[in-house]
mmCIF file of C-alpha atoms in Angstrom:
data_model
loop_
_atom_site.group_PDB
_atom_site.id
_atom_site.type_symbol
_atom_site.label_atom_id
_atom_site.label_comp_id
_atom_site.label_asym_id
_atom_site.label_seq_id
_atom_site.Cartn_x
_atom_site.Cartn_y
_atom_site.Cartn_z
ATOM 1 C CA MET A 1 82.145 170.252 2.707
ATOM 2 C CA ARG A 2 82.704 167.903 5.573
ATOM 3 C CA GLN A 3 80.140 165.520 4.114
ATOM 4 C CA VAL A 4 82.226 165.340 0.924
ATOM 5 C CA VAL A 5 85.742 165.217 2.411
ATOM 6 C CA LEU A 6 85.116 162.415 4.889
ATOM 7 C CA PRO A 7 83.838 159.894 2.319
ATOM 8 C CA LEU A 8 86.737 160.824 0.011
ATOM 9 C CA LEU A 9 89.273 160.190 2.751
ATOM 10 C CA CYS A 10 87.692 156.845 3.556
ATOM 11 C CA THR A 11 87.744 155.910 -0.127
ATOM 12 C CA TYR A 12 91.442 156.794 -0.486
ATOM 13 C CA ALA A 13 92.257 154.819 2.674
ATOM 14 C CA LEU A 14 90.437 151.762 1.395
ATOM 15 C CA LEU A 15 92.097 152.026 -2.014
ATOM 16 C CA GLY A 16 95.514 152.393 -0.406
ATOM 17 C CA HIS A 17 94.838 149.376 1.797
ATOM 18 C CA ALA A 18 93.738 147.351 -1.224
ATOM 19 C CA GLN A 19 96.877 148.344 -3.140
ATOM 20 C CA VAL A 20 99.064 147.174 -0.260
ATOM 21 C CA GLY A 21 97.237 143.856 -0.280
ATOM 22 C CA GLU A 22 97.668 143.517 -4.038
ATOM 23 C CA LYS A 23 101.396 144.292 -3.817
ATOM 24 C CA LEU A 24 101.829 141.724 -1.062
ATOM 25 C CA ARG A 25 99.883 139.128 -3.012
ATOM 26 C CA PHE A 26 101.972 139.815 -6.121
ATOM 27 C CA MET A 27 105.195 139.512 -4.127
ATOM 28 C CA LEU A 28 104.177 136.182 -2.554
ATOM 29 C CA ASN A 29 102.377 134.573 -5.500
ATOM 30 C CA GLY A 30 103.602 136.373 -8.614
ATOM 31 C CA ASP A 31 101.475 137.634 -11.459
ATOM 32 C CA PRO A 32 98.437 135.329 -11.824
ATOM 33 C CA ASN A 33 98.087 136.358 -15.501
ATOM 34 C CA ALA A 34 101.702 135.630 -16.393
ATOM 35 C CA VAL A 35 102.950 132.481 -18.078
ATOM 36 C CA PRO A 36 103.534 129.756 -15.415
ATOM 37 C CA ASN A 37 107.028 130.040 -13.938
ATOM 38 C CA TYR A 38 107.463 126.263 -13.771
ATOM 39 C CA ASP A 39 107.605 123.375 -16.224
ATOM 40 C CA THR A 40 103.953 122.416 -16.768
ATOM 41 C CA ASN A 41 105.053 119.061 -18.197
ATOM 42 C CA TYR A 42 106.266 118.169 -14.707
ATOM 43 C CA VAL A 43 103.955 120.064 -12.338
ATOM 44 C CA SER A 44 100.211 120.699 -12.099
ATOM 45 C CA SER A 45 99.232 123.527 -9.787
ATOM 46 C CA TYR A 46 96.169 123.822 -7.543
ATOM 47 C CA ARG A 47 97.489 126.787 -5.594
ATOM 48 C CA SER A 48 94.251 128.766 -6.012
ATOM 49 C CA ASN A 49 92.241 125.953 -4.442
ATOM 50 C CA LEU A 50 91.749 125.923 -0.699
ATOM 51 C CA THR A 51 92.774 122.472 0.555
ATOM 52 C CA LEU A 52 91.709 121.003 3.878
ATOM 53 C CA SER A 53 93.303 117.947 5.523
ATOM 54 C CA LEU A 54 92.470 115.710 8.434
ATOM 55 C CA LEU A 55 95.724 114.780 10.158
ATOM 56 C CA VAL A 56 96.944 111.905 12.294
ATOM 57 C CA LYS A 57 100.477 112.321 13.653
ATOM 58 C CA TYR A 58 102.722 109.873 15.510
ATOM 59 C CA GLU A 59 105.598 111.574 17.309
ATOM 60 C CA SER A 60 108.874 110.469 18.848
ATOM 61 C CA VAL A 61 110.653 112.904 21.163
ATOM 62 C CA ASP A 62 113.900 111.769 22.844
ATOM 63 C CA VAL A 63 116.436 113.384 25.150
ATOM 64 C CA ASP A 64 119.838 111.604 25.202
ATOM 65 C CA ILE A 65 122.972 112.155 27.276
ATOM 66 C CA GLU A 66 125.714 110.464 25.269
ATOM 67 C CA GLN A 67 129.150 109.324 26.365
ATOM 68 C CA ASP A 68 132.000 109.046 23.877
ATOM 69 C CA THR A 69 132.281 105.426 24.967
ATOM 70 C CA GLY A 70 129.623 103.350 26.677
ATOM 71 C CA ASP A 71 125.850 103.559 26.775
ATOM 72 C CA ASP A 72 123.591 106.578 26.407
ATOM 73 C CA LEU A 73 121.208 107.752 29.099
ATOM 74 C CA SER A 74 117.968 108.257 27.176
ATOM 75 C CA PHE A 75 114.456 109.435 28.021
ATOM 76 C CA SER A 76 111.534 108.920 25.636
ATOM 77 C CA ALA A 77 107.962 110.105 25.545
ATOM 78 C CA ASN A 78 105.256 107.445 25.752
ATOM 79 C CA ASN A 79 104.614 107.885 22.054
ATOM 80 C CA ALA A 80 101.161 109.280 21.538
ATOM 81 C CA GLU A 81 99.141 110.092 18.498
ATOM 82 C CA GLN A 82 98.125 113.627 17.715
ATOM 83 C CA TYR A 83 95.050 114.552 15.723
ATOM 84 C CA GLY A 84 94.326 117.795 13.975
ATOM 85 C CA VAL A 85 93.619 119.745 10.820
ATOM 86 C CA GLY A 86 95.726 121.301 8.102
ATOM 87 C CA LEU A 87 94.934 124.171 5.750
ATOM 88 C CA ASN A 88 96.794 125.070 2.574
ATOM 89 C CA PHE A 89 96.082 127.912 0.183
ATOM 90 C CA LYS A 90 98.489 129.466 -2.308
ATOM 91 C CA TRP A 91 101.701 130.185 -0.374
ATOM 92 C CA LEU A 92 100.291 129.422 3.102
ATOM 93 C CA SER A 93 100.430 126.127 4.963
ATOM 94 C CA ALA A 94 99.171 125.816 8.536
ATOM 95 C CA GLU A 95 98.309 122.940 10.844
ATOM 96 C CA ALA A 96 97.444 122.318 14.468
ATOM 97 C CA THR A 97 97.605 118.932 16.211
ATOM 98 C CA PHE A 98 97.009 117.710 19.746
ATOM 99 C CA ASN A 99 96.557 114.439 21.550
ATOM 100 C CA ILE A 100 93.087 113.158 22.470
ATOM 101 C CA PRO A 101 93.275 110.992 25.630
ATOM 102 C CA ALA A 102 90.320 108.824 24.593
ATOM 103 C CA LEU A 103 92.086 107.876 21.351
ATOM 104 C CA ASP A 104 95.646 107.463 22.670
ATOM 105 C CA ASP A 105 97.226 104.039 22.387
ATOM 106 C CA GLN A 106 99.748 104.432 25.204
ATOM 107 C CA ASP A 107 101.288 101.801 27.447
ATOM 108 C CA PRO A 108 99.939 102.747 30.924
ATOM 109 C CA ALA A 109 103.069 101.313 32.572
ATOM 110 C CA LEU A 110 105.254 103.917 30.842
ATOM 111 C CA GLY A 111 103.424 106.868 32.325
ATOM 112 C CA GLU A 112 101.295 109.482 30.681
ATOM 113 C CA SER A 113 102.631 111.708 27.909
ATOM 114 C CA ARG A 114 100.844 114.758 26.590
ATOM 115 C CA SER A 115 101.781 116.687 23.481
ATOM 116 C CA ARG A 116 100.553 119.335 21.079
ATOM 117 C CA GLY A 117 102.009 121.214 18.156
ATOM 118 C CA PHE A 118 101.450 123.986 15.645
ATOM 119 C CA GLY A 119 103.090 124.630 12.290
ATOM 120 C CA LEU A 120 103.044 127.570 9.899
ATOM 121 C CA GLY A 121 104.857 127.848 6.602
ATOM 122 C CA TYR A 122 105.468 129.580 3.296
ATOM 123 C CA THR A 123 105.952 127.500 0.164
ATOM 124 C CA GLY A 124 107.084 129.200 -3.019
ATOM 125 C CA ARG A 125 108.497 127.857 -6.254
ATOM 126 C CA ARG A 126 112.158 127.680 -5.187
ATOM 127 C CA LEU A 127 111.978 128.959 -1.606
ATOM 128 C CA TRP A 128 110.063 127.299 1.207
ATOM 129 C CA ALA A 129 110.116 127.967 4.913
ATOM 130 C CA ARG A 130 108.374 126.384 7.854
ATOM 131 C CA GLY A 131 108.300 126.995 11.580
ATOM 132 C CA PHE A 132 106.701 124.776 14.163
ATOM 133 C CA TRP A 133 106.389 124.361 17.890
ATOM 134 C CA ASN A 134 105.925 121.174 19.885
ATOM 135 C CA ARG A 135 105.442 120.650 23.612
ATOM 136 C CA THR A 136 105.662 117.216 25.210
ATOM 137 C CA THR A 137 105.239 116.387 28.898
ATOM 138 C CA GLY A 138 105.888 113.004 30.533
ATOM 139 C CA TYR A 139 108.882 110.751 29.809
ATOM 140 C CA TYR A 140 110.177 107.321 30.793
ATOM 141 C CA LEU A 141 113.757 106.089 31.210
ATOM 142 C CA ASN A 142 115.104 103.684 28.599
ATOM 143 C CA ASP A 143 117.161 100.695 29.832
ATOM 144 C CA PRO A 144 116.500 101.368 33.555
ATOM 145 C CA GLN A 145 118.494 98.260 34.572
ATOM 146 C CA ARG A 146 121.658 100.091 33.472
ATOM 147 C CA TRP A 147 120.920 103.369 35.230
ATOM 148 C CA THR A 148 118.815 102.575 38.311
ATOM 149 C CA PRO A 149 120.525 100.688 41.167
ATOM 150 C CA GLY A 150 118.525 97.625 42.197
ATOM 151 C CA TRP A 151 116.184 97.714 39.215
ATOM 152 C CA GLU A 152 115.400 94.218 37.927
ATOM 153 C CA PRO A 153 113.489 93.050 34.828
ATOM 154 C CA GLY A 154 109.815 92.881 35.761
ATOM 155 C CA ASP A 155 109.980 95.940 38.035
ATOM 156 C CA GLN A 156 107.864 98.971 37.267
ATOM 157 C CA PRO A 157 109.354 101.218 34.552
ATOM 158 C CA VAL A 158 111.028 104.421 35.707
ATOM 159 C CA THR A 159 108.756 107.276 34.655
ATOM 160 C CA ARG A 160 109.231 111.017 34.916
ATOM 161 C CA GLY A 161 105.940 112.817 34.555
ATOM 162 C CA ASP A 162 107.657 116.063 35.551
ATOM 163 C CA ILE A 163 109.993 116.193 32.545
ATOM 164 C CA SER A 164 108.752 118.424 29.756
ATOM 165 C CA SER A 165 110.261 119.650 26.507
ATOM 166 C CA ASN A 166 109.475 122.606 24.303
ATOM 167 C CA SER A 167 110.911 122.647 20.799
ATOM 168 C CA TYR A 168 110.810 125.605 18.436
ATOM 169 C CA MET A 169 112.090 124.890 14.942
ATOM 170 C CA LEU A 170 112.552 126.919 11.773
ATOM 171 C CA SER A 171 113.580 125.403 8.468
ATOM 172 C CA VAL A 172 114.271 127.489 5.355
ATOM 173 C CA ASN A 173 115.260 125.792 2.091
ATOM 174 C CA TYR A 174 116.168 127.070 -1.354
ATOM 175 C CA ALA A 175 116.108 124.861 -4.457
ATOM 176 C CA LEU A 176 119.328 125.174 -6.421
ATOM 177 C CA GLY A 177 117.913 123.588 -9.589
ATOM 178 C CA ARG A 178 116.918 126.181 -12.196
ATOM 179 C CA LYS A 179 114.637 124.061 -14.367
ATOM 180 C CA LYS A 180 111.702 124.418 -11.919
ATOM 181 C CA ARG A 181 110.563 120.854 -12.441
ATOM 182 C CA PHE A 182 110.389 119.897 -8.780
ATOM 183 C CA SER A 183 107.479 120.931 -6.539
ATOM 184 C CA GLN A 184 107.875 120.999 -2.773
ATOM 185 C CA ASN A 185 104.172 121.827 -2.516
ATOM 186 C CA ALA A 186 103.372 118.542 -4.260
ATOM 187 C CA ALA A 187 105.744 116.535 -2.081
ATOM 188 C CA LEU A 188 104.613 117.794 1.336
ATOM 189 C CA PHE A 189 101.232 119.508 1.118
ATOM 190 C CA GLN A 190 99.672 118.301 -2.169
ATOM 191 C CA VAL A 191 98.781 121.859 -3.221
ATOM 192 C CA GLU A 192 100.395 120.844 -6.512
ATOM 193 C CA ARG A 193 100.968 117.513 -8.259
ATOM 194 C CA GLN A 194 104.265 116.140 -9.518
ATOM 195 C CA LYS A 195 103.424 114.704 -12.960
ATOM 196 C CA LYS A 196 106.913 113.387 -13.741
ATOM 197 C CA SER A 197 109.787 112.394 -11.498
ATOM 198 C CA ALA A 198 112.119 115.265 -10.618
ATOM 199 C CA GLY A 199 114.473 116.470 -7.911
ATOM 200 C CA THR A 200 116.834 119.239 -6.938
ATOM 201 C CA PHE A 201 119.792 120.004 -4.724
ATOM 202 C CA VAL A 202 118.767 122.151 -1.775
ATOM 203 C CA LEU A 203 120.566 124.717 0.360
ATOM 204 C CA GLY A 204 119.004 125.129 3.778
ATOM 205 C CA PHE A 205 119.042 127.024 7.044
ATOM 206 C CA SER A 206 117.851 125.506 10.329
ATOM 207 C CA GLY A 207 117.074 127.185 13.619
ATOM 208 C CA TRP A 208 116.254 125.095 16.651
ATOM 209 C CA ARG A 209 115.586 126.050 20.249
ATOM 210 C CA SER A 210 114.928 123.278 22.742
ATOM 211 C CA VAL A 211 114.195 123.594 26.455
ATOM 212 C CA VAL A 212 114.015 120.463 28.629
ATOM 213 C CA SER A 213 113.038 120.942 32.274
ATOM 214 C CA ALA A 214 111.930 118.954 35.305
ATOM 215 C CA ASP A 215 110.896 119.517 38.927
ATOM 216 C CA SER A 216 113.973 117.623 40.167
ATOM 217 C CA SER A 217 117.312 116.581 38.712
ATOM 218 C CA ILE A 218 117.116 114.872 35.322
ATOM 219 C CA LEU A 219 120.368 113.104 36.204
ATOM 220 C CA SER A 220 120.229 110.807 39.220
ATOM 221 C CA PRO A 221 122.805 111.641 41.956
ATOM 222 C CA ALA A 222 124.147 108.105 41.562
ATOM 223 C CA LEU A 223 125.098 108.879 37.952
ATOM 224 C CA VAL A 224 126.948 112.161 38.514
ATOM 225 C CA ASP A 225 130.342 110.484 38.637
ATOM 226 C CA THR A 226 129.466 108.133 35.776
ATOM 227 C CA PHE A 227 128.865 111.084 33.472
ATOM 228 C CA GLN A 228 131.705 113.174 34.935
ATOM 229 C CA LEU A 229 129.490 116.072 35.932
ATOM 230 C CA ALA A 230 129.851 118.075 39.130
ATOM 231 C CA SER A 231 126.163 117.732 40.048
ATOM 232 C CA GLY A 232 122.721 116.874 38.763
ATOM 233 C CA PHE A 233 120.660 119.336 36.752
ATOM 234 C CA ASN A 234 116.958 120.012 36.258
ATOM 235 C CA ALA A 235 116.955 121.940 32.981
ATOM 236 C CA LEU A 236 118.790 122.170 29.680
ATOM 237 C CA GLU A 237 118.526 124.910 27.100
ATOM 238 C CA ARG A 238 119.856 124.630 23.589
ATOM 239 C CA THR A 239 119.840 127.137 20.750
ATOM 240 C CA MET A 240 121.162 126.113 17.350
ATOM 241 C CA LEU A 241 121.654 127.905 14.036
ATOM 242 C CA GLY A 242 122.813 125.688 11.214
ATOM 243 C CA VAL A 243 123.343 125.397 7.475
ATOM 244 C CA THR A 244 122.437 122.256 5.541
ATOM 245 C CA ILE A 245 122.884 121.104 1.973
ATOM 246 C CA GLY A 246 121.390 118.036 0.411
ATOM 247 C CA TYR A 247 119.070 116.602 -2.182
ATOM 248 C CA THR A 248 115.311 116.063 -2.483
ATOM 249 C CA HIS A 249 113.490 114.011 -5.105
ATOM 250 C CA THR A 250 109.950 112.890 -5.929
ATOM 251 C CA PHE A 251 109.358 109.689 -7.911
ATOM 252 C CA THR A 252 105.982 109.457 -9.646
ATOM 253 C CA PHE A 253 104.088 106.413 -10.872
ATOM 254 C CA TRP A 254 100.675 105.801 -12.415
ATOM 255 C CA GLN A 255 100.412 109.588 -12.887
ATOM 256 C CA LYS A 256 98.940 110.264 -9.425
ATOM 257 C CA GLY A 257 101.065 108.151 -7.092
ATOM 258 C CA PHE A 258 104.365 109.388 -5.664
ATOM 259 C CA LEU A 259 107.342 108.629 -3.436
ATOM 260 C CA HIS A 260 109.356 111.462 -1.920
ATOM 261 C CA ALA A 261 112.713 111.569 -0.112
ATOM 262 C CA ALA A 262 114.985 114.337 1.168
ATOM 263 C CA LEU A 263 118.263 114.242 3.080
ATOM 264 C CA LEU A 264 119.908 117.459 4.296
ATOM 265 C CA PRO A 265 122.967 117.048 6.561
ATOM 266 C CA GLY A 266 124.843 120.035 7.892
ATOM 267 C CA LEU A 267 126.633 121.815 10.700
ATOM 268 C CA GLY A 268 125.377 124.363 13.171
ATOM 269 C CA TYR A 269 126.515 126.766 15.845
ATOM 270 C CA VAL A 270 125.101 125.576 19.153
ATOM 271 C CA GLN A 271 124.867 127.295 22.523
ATOM 272 C CA GLN A 272 123.835 125.307 25.602
ATOM 273 C CA VAL A 273 123.077 126.108 29.227
ATOM 274 C CA ILE A 274 122.764 123.582 32.053
ATOM 275 C CA ASN A 275 120.673 124.591 35.065
ATOM 276 C CA VAL A 276 122.511 123.222 38.128
ATOM 277 C CA PRO A 277 122.213 124.149 41.808
ATOM 278 C CA GLY A 278 124.111 127.327 42.653
ATOM 279 C CA PRO A 279 124.656 130.680 40.978
ATOM 280 C CA GLU A 280 127.038 129.437 38.268
ATOM 281 C CA LYS A 281 125.303 127.858 35.285
ATOM 282 C CA PRO A 282 127.614 125.789 33.063
ATOM 283 C CA GLN A 283 127.287 126.920 29.495
ATOM 284 C CA GLY A 284 129.196 126.695 26.306
ATOM 285 C CA ALA A 285 129.074 126.979 22.571
ATOM 286 C CA GLY A 286 130.460 124.948 19.735
ATOM 287 C CA ILE A 287 129.871 123.361 16.366
ATOM 288 C CA GLY A 288 127.345 120.540 16.252
ATOM 289 C CA ALA A 289 125.914 118.175 13.668
ATOM 290 C CA VAL A 290 122.357 118.587 12.417
ATOM 291 C CA THR A 291 120.403 116.379 10.031
ATOM 292 C CA GLU A 292 116.997 116.748 8.407
ATOM 293 C CA LEU A 293 115.452 113.631 6.816
ATOM 294 C CA LYS A 294 112.058 113.242 5.106
ATOM 295 C CA ILE A 295 110.423 110.254 3.397
ATOM 296 C CA GLY A 296 106.883 110.209 2.046
ATOM 297 C CA ALA A 297 104.417 108.435 -0.230
ATOM 298 C CA GLY A 298 100.853 108.975 -1.324
ATOM 299 C CA TYR A 299 98.084 109.436 -3.843
ATOM 300 C CA ASN A 300 97.536 112.898 -5.325
ATOM 301 C CA GLY A 301 94.317 113.052 -7.328
ATOM 302 C CA ASP A 302 92.461 115.911 -8.935
ATOM 303 C CA ARG A 303 90.209 116.474 -5.918
ATOM 304 C CA TRP A 304 91.191 114.001 -3.180
ATOM 305 C CA TYR A 305 94.623 113.158 -1.871
ATOM 306 C CA ALA A 306 96.241 111.049 0.842
ATOM 307 C CA ALA A 307 99.860 111.126 1.959
ATOM 308 C CA LEU A 308 102.057 109.521 4.591
ATOM 309 C CA THR A 309 105.221 111.422 5.522
ATOM 310 C CA PHE A 310 108.031 110.609 7.943
ATOM 311 C CA ALA A 311 110.438 113.297 9.126
ATOM 312 C CA TYR A 312 113.374 113.187 11.522
ATOM 313 C CA TYR A 313 115.472 115.979 13.012
ATOM 314 C CA TYR A 314 118.629 115.194 14.955
ATOM 315 C CA SER A 315 121.239 117.349 16.644
ATOM 316 C CA THR A 316 124.094 116.504 19.019
ATOM 317 C CA THR A 317 126.738 118.692 20.673
ATOM 318 C CA ALA A 318 129.313 118.316 23.460
ATOM 319 C CA ILE A 319 128.212 119.717 26.847
ATOM 320 C CA ALA A 320 131.250 118.542 28.811
ATOM 321 C CA GLU A 321 134.452 116.593 28.226
ATOM 322 C CA HIS A 322 133.624 113.242 26.590
ATOM 323 C CA LEU A 323 129.902 113.978 26.997
ATOM 324 C CA ASN A 324 127.284 115.009 24.418
ATOM 325 C CA LEU A 325 123.679 116.098 24.614
ATOM 326 C CA ALA A 326 121.386 114.979 21.786
ATOM 327 C CA THR A 327 117.789 115.954 21.119
ATOM 328 C CA ASN A 328 115.782 114.038 18.540
ATOM 329 C CA TYR A 329 112.386 114.856 17.099
ATOM 330 C CA GLY A 330 110.642 112.617 14.621
ATOM 331 C CA PHE A 331 107.122 112.157 13.386
ATOM 332 C CA GLY A 332 104.927 110.210 11.027
ATOM 333 C CA ARG A 333 102.125 112.284 9.499
ATOM 334 C CA PHE A 334 99.098 110.947 7.646
ATOM 335 C CA ALA A 335 96.941 113.455 5.771
ATOM 336 C CA LEU A 336 93.612 112.824 4.068
ATOM 337 C CA GLY A 337 92.442 115.903 2.215
ATOM 338 C CA ILE A 338 90.151 117.503 -0.302
ATOM 339 C CA ARG A 339 90.615 120.424 -2.671
ATOM 340 C CA LEU A 340 87.898 123.039 -2.659
ATOM 341 C CA GLY A 341 87.517 126.126 -4.816
ATOM 342 C CA ASP A 342 88.851 129.613 -4.252
ATOM 343 C CA PRO A 343 87.149 130.770 -1.022
ATOM 344 C CA GLY A 344 86.694 134.252 -2.464
ATOM 345 C CA ILE A 345 87.280 135.965 0.876
ATOM 346 C CA LYS A 346 88.517 139.470 0.137
ATOM 347 C CA ALA A 347 90.045 139.826 3.613
ATOM 348 C CA LEU A 348 92.597 137.147 2.673
ATOM 349 C CA GLN A 349 93.972 139.437 -0.029
ATOM 350 C CA LYS A 350 95.324 141.731 2.672
ATOM 351 C CA VAL A 351 97.841 139.047 3.628
ATOM 352 C CA GLY A 352 98.711 138.144 0.071
ATOM 353 C CA LEU A 353 96.283 135.252 -0.443
#
C-alpha cells in the first residue's frame, strides 16, 4: 500500500505545482492561444524569444546642495563606464552592470569612482514596472574655487573618495491609451518591434530612496554659515514617493529604425534626515518635484538589434530655510543584442515564463 500511496502523493504534488506555474504564467502573459491583445498593424511581438544583450552604460550621479539664490554646492562622480549583460524573456527584464578598471576612461586628477548596478522589471501590455539599485563611491567637488578657501585654478581638484551613494528606485507606469498601439517593450528592451509610430499618455508612480554618506563632513566647516546650517553633516537620507503623469511616443522609420521619447513630471512626498554631530538629527518632510525623462534611438531587426537610450531622474526638496537638496541620476545605455528561440526550460514556467 505504501508503495502505491507515496508515488500518488508525489504525482499530485507535482501536478499541483505545475498548475500553480500555469496560473502564474497565464496571469503574467495571458492566454498564448488567444487573439493578440494589441494592434498587430503597429506592433510585432517576440516575447517568446529569449533575448540577450551586451551593455555599455555611462552614468552621471550628482549630489547638489542648492540655495534659493546664489550658486549650488555640487559633487559629481568621475563618470565611469559600466559593462554588463541584459536578459529579456516574455514579461521579465533583468540586467547587471559594473565598472571594469582596465576599461575605464576616467580623469585620474578627479579621483577614482567605482559603481555597479542591477535592474529587474516587469513589462506588460499597458503596465510596466522596473526597480534598480546603483552604488557609486568616489566624488569630486565642482567649482572648487568658489567653495575652497585659497584654491586657485591649476591646483589639484578637490576629491572625496570617502563619499558614497546608494540609490534604490522603483518606477511603475500605466498606459492610459486604450488602442494598444504603443509598445514599451519595443521602446526600451526590443522584445517587440514598433512597426508604426504611436504613443500614449502615461500615469506613473515613483519610489526613490537615496543614502549619501562620508567618513567626515560633506559640508566644509567654512561653509556652515554660508548655507545657514548649524553644523556640518556626514550623511543624508532621502525617501520619496511620487506620482507622475506624462507622455511617451515612438517614431518609426524605414520599418526597423526608431526614435523614442518620454517625459513624466510629477510631485512626491519626501522625507529627509541629516546626520549631524549630536543626538538630534534634523529631519523633515514635504512635497518635492520629481521628473523622469527618457530619449532613445536604434535599429530593431528580426534577429539583431541595437539601441541607445538616455534616461534622467531628478528630485529636489527643501532641507532647511532657503536651502534645497537635489539628487540626480542619469545614464546613457547602449545595447547590442540577439534574439534566440524559446529556451524550453520547464523550471521557468514556475515563475510564469
